[in-house]
Tab-separated table of C-alpha atoms and ligand atoms in Angstrom:
chain	number	residue	atom	x	y	z
A	11	MET	CA	-41.290	-16.328	-100.520
A	12	SER	CA	-45.080	-16.453	-100.657
A	13	PHE	CA	-47.799	-14.154	-99.341
A	14	GLU	CA	-50.360	-14.883	-96.657
A	15	PRO	CA	-53.989	-14.073	-97.670
A	16	VAL	CA	-53.913	-10.915	-95.503
A	17	GLU	CA	-50.864	-9.707	-97.399
A	18	LEU	CA	-52.548	-10.300	-100.762
A	19	GLU	CA	-55.464	-8.179	-99.564
A	20	ARG	CA	-53.171	-5.503	-98.104
A	21	TYR	CA	-51.217	-5.125	-101.359
A	22	ALA	CA	-54.186	-5.665	-103.723
A	23	ARG	CA	-53.928	-2.151	-105.237
A	24	HIS	CA	-50.275	-2.807	-106.111
A	25	ILE	CA	-50.873	-6.281	-107.435
A	26	VAL	CA	-53.465	-5.084	-109.973
A	27	LEU	CA	-50.961	-2.583	-111.367
A	28	HIS	CA	-49.432	-3.920	-114.563
A	29	GLU	CA	-45.982	-2.500	-113.641
A	30	VAL	CA	-45.938	-4.078	-110.165
A	31	GLY	CA	-48.125	-7.194	-110.096
A	32	GLY	CA	-47.318	-10.253	-108.003
A	33	PRO	CA	-43.653	-10.399	-109.098
A	34	GLY	CA	-43.102	-6.709	-108.240
A	35	GLN	CA	-44.724	-7.170	-104.844
A	36	GLN	CA	-42.401	-10.149	-104.256
A	37	ARG	CA	-39.421	-7.942	-105.103
A	38	LEU	CA	-40.643	-5.371	-102.593
A	39	LYS	CA	-40.913	-8.081	-99.939
A	40	SER	CA	-37.368	-9.297	-100.677
A	41	ALA	CA	-35.949	-5.744	-100.762
A	42	LYS	CA	-33.683	-4.340	-98.070
A	43	VAL	CA	-33.793	-0.555	-97.963
A	44	LEU	CA	-31.880	1.787	-95.675
A	45	VAL	CA	-33.245	5.267	-94.932
A	46	VAL	CA	-30.756	7.773	-93.529
A	47	GLY	CA	-32.595	10.179	-91.229
A	48	ALA	CA	-36.045	9.835	-89.633
A	49	GLY	CA	-36.717	13.564	-90.065
A	50	GLY	CA	-38.775	15.574	-92.560
A	51	LEU	CA	-37.819	13.596	-95.676
A	52	GLY	CA	-37.448	10.274	-93.877
A	53	SER	CA	-40.914	10.463	-92.280
A	54	PRO	CA	-43.029	10.033	-95.425
A	55	ALA	CA	-40.346	7.912	-97.128
A	56	ILE	CA	-40.317	5.395	-94.258
A	57	LEU	CA	-44.116	5.358	-93.893
A	58	TYR	CA	-44.759	4.781	-97.603
A	59	LEU	CA	-42.020	2.140	-97.927
A	60	ALA	CA	-43.449	0.322	-94.916
A	61	ALA	CA	-46.995	0.579	-96.281
A	62	ALA	CA	-45.743	-0.652	-99.675
A	63	GLY	CA	-44.433	-3.838	-98.085
A	64	VAL	CA	-40.664	-3.387	-98.320
A	65	GLY	CA	-39.526	-6.509	-96.461
A	66	THR	CA	-36.563	-5.094	-94.562
A	67	LEU	CA	-36.535	-1.426	-93.681
A	68	GLY	CA	-33.493	-0.017	-91.892
A	69	VAL	CA	-33.420	3.501	-90.460
A	70	VAL	CA	-30.423	5.435	-89.143
A	71	ASP	CA	-30.899	8.345	-86.744
A	72	ASP	CA	-29.398	9.248	-83.368
A	73	ASP	CA	-31.742	12.121	-82.551
A	74	THR	CA	-34.743	12.424	-80.220
A	75	VAL	CA	-38.190	13.761	-81.088
A	76	SER	CA	-38.674	17.431	-80.243
A	77	LEU	CA	-41.752	19.655	-80.404
A	78	SER	CA	-40.449	21.750	-83.329
A	79	ASN	CA	-40.008	18.559	-85.432
A	80	LEU	CA	-43.734	17.860	-85.495
A	81	GLN	CA	-44.638	20.616	-88.009
A	82	ARG	CA	-43.243	18.306	-90.718
A	83	GLN	CA	-41.886	15.016	-89.293
A	84	VAL	CA	-45.170	13.176	-89.474
A	85	ILE	CA	-43.841	9.743	-88.496
A	86	HIS	CA	-43.504	11.067	-84.906
A	87	THR	CA	-46.283	12.093	-82.535
A	88	THR	CA	-46.780	14.578	-79.705
A	89	ASP	CA	-46.772	11.878	-77.019
A	90	ARG	CA	-43.324	10.729	-78.209
A	91	ILE	CA	-41.491	14.014	-77.587
A	92	GLY	CA	-38.182	13.190	-75.893
A	93	ARG	CA	-38.112	9.586	-77.132
A	94	SER	CA	-35.546	8.391	-79.662
A	95	LYS	CA	-36.571	8.900	-83.282
A	96	ILE	CA	-35.609	5.290	-84.022
A	97	GLU	CA	-38.035	3.956	-81.390
A	98	SER	CA	-40.748	6.306	-82.594
A	99	ALA	CA	-40.203	5.390	-86.274
A	100	GLY	CA	-40.178	1.684	-85.355
A	101	ASP	CA	-43.528	2.035	-83.563
A	102	SER	CA	-45.080	3.834	-86.539
A	103	VAL	CA	-43.808	1.188	-88.975
A	104	GLU	CA	-45.171	-1.610	-86.774
A	105	ASN	CA	-48.536	0.197	-86.609
A	106	ILE	CA	-48.832	0.682	-90.362
A	107	ASN	CA	-47.489	-2.715	-91.439
A	108	PRO	CA	-46.520	-5.560	-89.083
A	109	HIS	CA	-45.150	-7.583	-92.036
A	110	VAL	CA	-42.141	-5.254	-92.285
A	111	ASP	CA	-38.890	-6.151	-90.571
A	112	PHE	CA	-37.782	-2.812	-89.067
A	113	VAL	CA	-34.095	-2.433	-88.204
A	114	GLY	CA	-33.175	0.619	-86.120
A	115	HIS	CA	-29.637	2.016	-86.166
A	116	ASP	CA	-29.516	4.531	-83.302
A	117	VAL	CA	-26.114	5.912	-84.302
A	118	ARG	CA	-24.560	8.854	-86.118
A	119	LEU	CA	-23.011	7.633	-89.375
A	120	ASP	CA	-19.240	8.058	-89.593
A	121	GLN	CA	-16.253	6.698	-91.524
A	122	GLU	CA	-15.936	3.825	-89.033
A	123	ASN	CA	-19.487	2.450	-89.034
A	124	ILE	CA	-21.001	3.308	-92.416
A	125	ASP	CA	-19.625	0.460	-94.563
A	126	GLY	CA	-20.744	-2.163	-92.046
A	127	ILE	CA	-24.256	-0.726	-91.843
A	128	LEU	CA	-24.643	-0.477	-95.644
A	129	LEU	CA	-23.591	-4.104	-96.114
A	130	ASP	CA	-27.066	-5.450	-95.271
A	131	TYR	CA	-29.006	-3.263	-97.748
A	132	ASP	CA	-29.434	-3.062	-101.511
A	133	LEU	CA	-30.806	0.480	-101.825
A	134	VAL	CA	-30.168	3.621	-99.777
A	135	LEU	CA	-32.348	6.724	-99.321
A	136	ASP	CA	-30.655	9.799	-97.933
A	137	GLY	CA	-32.831	12.381	-96.238
A	138	CYS	CA	-30.214	13.625	-93.770
A	139	ASP	CA	-29.941	17.237	-92.678
A	140	ASN	CA	-26.207	17.985	-93.012
A	141	PHE	CA	-23.491	18.012	-95.644
A	142	SER	CA	-20.950	15.859	-93.752
A	143	THR	CA	-23.375	12.915	-93.697
A	144	ARG	CA	-24.551	13.591	-97.265
A	145	TYR	CA	-21.022	13.378	-98.726
A	146	LEU	CA	-20.155	10.422	-96.466
A	147	VAL	CA	-23.243	8.442	-97.570
A	148	ASN	CA	-22.505	9.201	-101.239
A	149	GLU	CA	-18.918	7.947	-100.934
A	150	ALA	CA	-19.929	4.772	-99.106
A	151	CYS	CA	-22.716	3.987	-101.617
A	152	ALA	CA	-20.327	4.514	-104.565
A	153	ARG	CA	-17.767	2.239	-102.869
A	154	ALA	CA	-20.356	-0.476	-102.216
A	155	GLU	CA	-21.977	0.010	-105.671
A	156	LYS	CA	-25.416	0.594	-104.140
A	157	PRO	CA	-27.882	2.993	-105.750
A	158	LEU	CA	-28.596	6.115	-103.693
A	159	ILE	CA	-31.799	8.141	-103.819
A	160	SER	CA	-30.958	11.507	-102.338
A	161	ALA	CA	-33.212	14.480	-101.636
A	162	ALA	CA	-32.591	17.836	-100.012
A	163	MET	CA	-34.660	20.927	-99.314
A	164	GLY	CA	-34.900	24.257	-97.589
A	165	ARG	CA	-37.515	26.986	-97.209
A	166	TRP	CA	-39.826	26.359	-100.248
A	167	GLU	CA	-37.510	24.449	-102.615
A	168	GLY	CA	-36.091	20.993	-102.923
A	169	GLN	CA	-34.461	18.500	-105.233
A	170	ILE	CA	-34.190	14.770	-105.731
A	171	SER	CA	-32.067	12.433	-107.832
A	172	LEU	CA	-30.814	8.854	-108.005
A	173	PHE	CA	-27.034	8.451	-107.928
A	174	ASP	CA	-25.566	5.185	-109.172
A	175	PRO	CA	-22.076	5.488	-110.659
A	176	SER	CA	-21.755	1.700	-111.072
A	177	SER	CA	-24.440	1.956	-113.801
A	178	GLY	CA	-22.646	4.835	-115.549
A	179	SER	CA	-24.684	7.675	-114.030
A	180	PRO	CA	-23.171	10.399	-111.832
A	181	CYS	CA	-22.702	10.301	-108.072
A	182	TYR	CA	-23.727	13.160	-105.766
A	183	ARG	CA	-20.192	14.547	-105.809
A	184	CYS	CA	-20.145	14.680	-109.655
A	185	VAL	CA	-23.186	16.980	-109.510
A	186	PHE	CA	-22.200	18.907	-106.356
A	187	PRO	CA	-18.374	18.884	-106.450
A	188	ARG	CA	-17.848	21.567	-103.840
A	189	ARG	CA	-18.951	20.775	-100.321
A	190	PRO	CA	-20.281	23.950	-98.678
A	191	GLU	CA	-18.411	25.039	-95.565
A	192	ASP	CA	-20.273	24.202	-92.374
A	193	GLY	CA	-22.604	27.088	-91.608
A	194	MET	CA	-22.602	28.508	-95.183
A	195	VAL	CA	-25.912	26.919	-96.121
A	196	PRO	CA	-28.417	27.523	-93.323
A	197	ALA	CA	-30.124	24.430	-91.926
A	198	CYS	CA	-33.903	24.211	-91.660
A	199	ALA	CA	-33.627	25.431	-88.055
A	200	GLU	CA	-32.352	28.855	-89.167
A	201	ALA	CA	-33.820	29.145	-92.680
A	202	GLY	CA	-37.205	27.550	-92.061
A	203	VAL	CA	-39.024	25.019	-94.225
A	204	ILE	CA	-42.662	24.730	-95.227
A	205	GLY	CA	-44.029	21.611	-93.575
A	206	ALA	CA	-45.597	19.889	-96.579
A	207	LEU	CA	-42.420	20.256	-98.715
A	208	PRO	CA	-40.618	17.239	-97.212
A	209	GLY	CA	-43.969	15.458	-97.580
A	210	VAL	CA	-43.757	15.924	-101.373
A	211	LEU	CA	-40.049	15.082	-101.670
A	212	GLY	CA	-39.991	12.250	-99.137
A	213	SER	CA	-42.984	10.629	-100.855
A	214	MET	CA	-41.131	10.953	-104.167
A	215	MET	CA	-38.126	9.222	-102.577
A	216	ALA	CA	-40.369	6.303	-101.618
A	217	LEU	CA	-41.969	6.216	-105.062
A	218	GLU	CA	-38.604	6.254	-106.854
A	219	ALA	CA	-37.432	3.471	-104.510
A	220	ILE	CA	-40.491	1.384	-105.374
A	221	LYS	CA	-39.782	1.959	-109.104
A	222	GLU	CA	-36.131	1.006	-108.652
A	223	ILE	CA	-37.050	-2.206	-106.799
A	224	THR	CA	-39.854	-3.295	-109.128
A	225	GLY	CA	-38.256	-2.043	-112.357
A	226	ALA	CA	-41.316	0.092	-113.170
A	227	GLY	CA	-40.978	3.168	-115.376
A	228	THR	CA	-37.981	5.450	-115.748
A	229	GLY	CA	-35.994	6.550	-112.714
A	230	LEU	CA	-33.872	9.579	-111.910
A	231	ARG	CA	-30.398	8.339	-112.954
A	232	GLY	CA	-28.671	11.313	-114.552
A	233	VAL	CA	-31.598	13.627	-113.786
A	234	LEU	CA	-31.843	16.197	-111.014
A	235	LEU	CA	-35.503	17.010	-110.425
A	236	MET	CA	-36.015	20.385	-108.784
A	237	TYR	CA	-39.236	21.564	-107.155
A	238	ASP	CA	-40.108	25.193	-106.487
A	239	SER	CA	-43.182	24.964	-104.315
A	240	LEU	CA	-43.871	28.733	-104.219
A	241	GLY	CA	-44.064	28.830	-108.027
A	242	ALA	CA	-45.632	25.350	-108.142
A	243	GLU	CA	-42.998	24.334	-110.700
A	244	PHE	CA	-40.879	21.268	-111.370
A	245	ARG	CA	-37.717	21.478	-113.476
A	246	ARG	CA	-35.544	18.620	-114.731
A	247	MET	CA	-31.821	19.059	-115.195
A	248	ARG	CA	-29.695	16.451	-117.007
A	249	THR	CA	-26.522	15.537	-115.136
A	250	SER	CA	-23.507	13.527	-116.244
A	251	PRO	CA	-20.618	11.772	-114.522
A	252	ASP	CA	-17.481	13.841	-113.901
A	253	PRO	CA	-14.557	11.848	-115.369
A	254	LYS	CA	-12.311	13.442	-112.708
A	255	CYS	CA	-14.698	12.836	-109.779
A	256	PRO	CA	-12.604	11.885	-106.723
A	257	VAL	CA	-15.420	9.551	-105.557
A	258	CYS	CA	-16.572	7.650	-108.619
A	259	ALA	CA	-14.195	8.249	-111.566
A	260	GLY	CA	-13.686	4.993	-113.462
A	261	SER	CA	-16.417	3.094	-111.600
A	262	GLY	CA	-18.951	2.889	-114.485
A	263	PRO	CA	-19.489	-0.247	-116.559
A	264	GLU	CA	-16.849	-0.859	-119.269
B	328	ZN	ZN1	-18.840	11.071	-108.900
């Protein structure tokens, strides 16, 4: 796979980076990344992955753009209110980088469809807004042995990690064994969320994905990074696999 001259110019600031270079940019072009949710976290994640030149970018969402999304979901625009988020995200990706192959999945993920959708991708980013999908995506990624970059947030705080039990690091369920009852943890709609917070965390999701694909630096396997935006503080917490985890026990390398 080679680059056209316009691509070399587009990615010039990556290619001069020692940790990316031409080979890293090739890996980005060959990469197939799935983003779950074109909402607050998905918006910057999708835009930065598209701008970075990820060759195949899949997005799952079955929602439509509404006015109250626009305070933080910057991939969508005022004139797209009422349109499907997949169409809107696809238009934004096309506008920022026509070299990206955008694949829209206008469905709600469930037990029936998730394994088939995951099949085509080698890395998954979860920025969904509910616990059912979050636990479902974790289980499917563990089953398919695909690394999962997962972020979550509410009000002024958020967290991000990379879950990859096939490499010996924990899965989401190891770190969060008890799924909250529906309605116990208020969604952004009830609790509120500061608009730039998903901008920080979603951009970090894209950056960690770029590191994972190119092999640059140290990722977030076994580390939960927490951000308190009111205190302007980051904290790192070490996490380890739960040997009794019902999702991933026994799935690490021998
Ligand atoms: Zn686990």
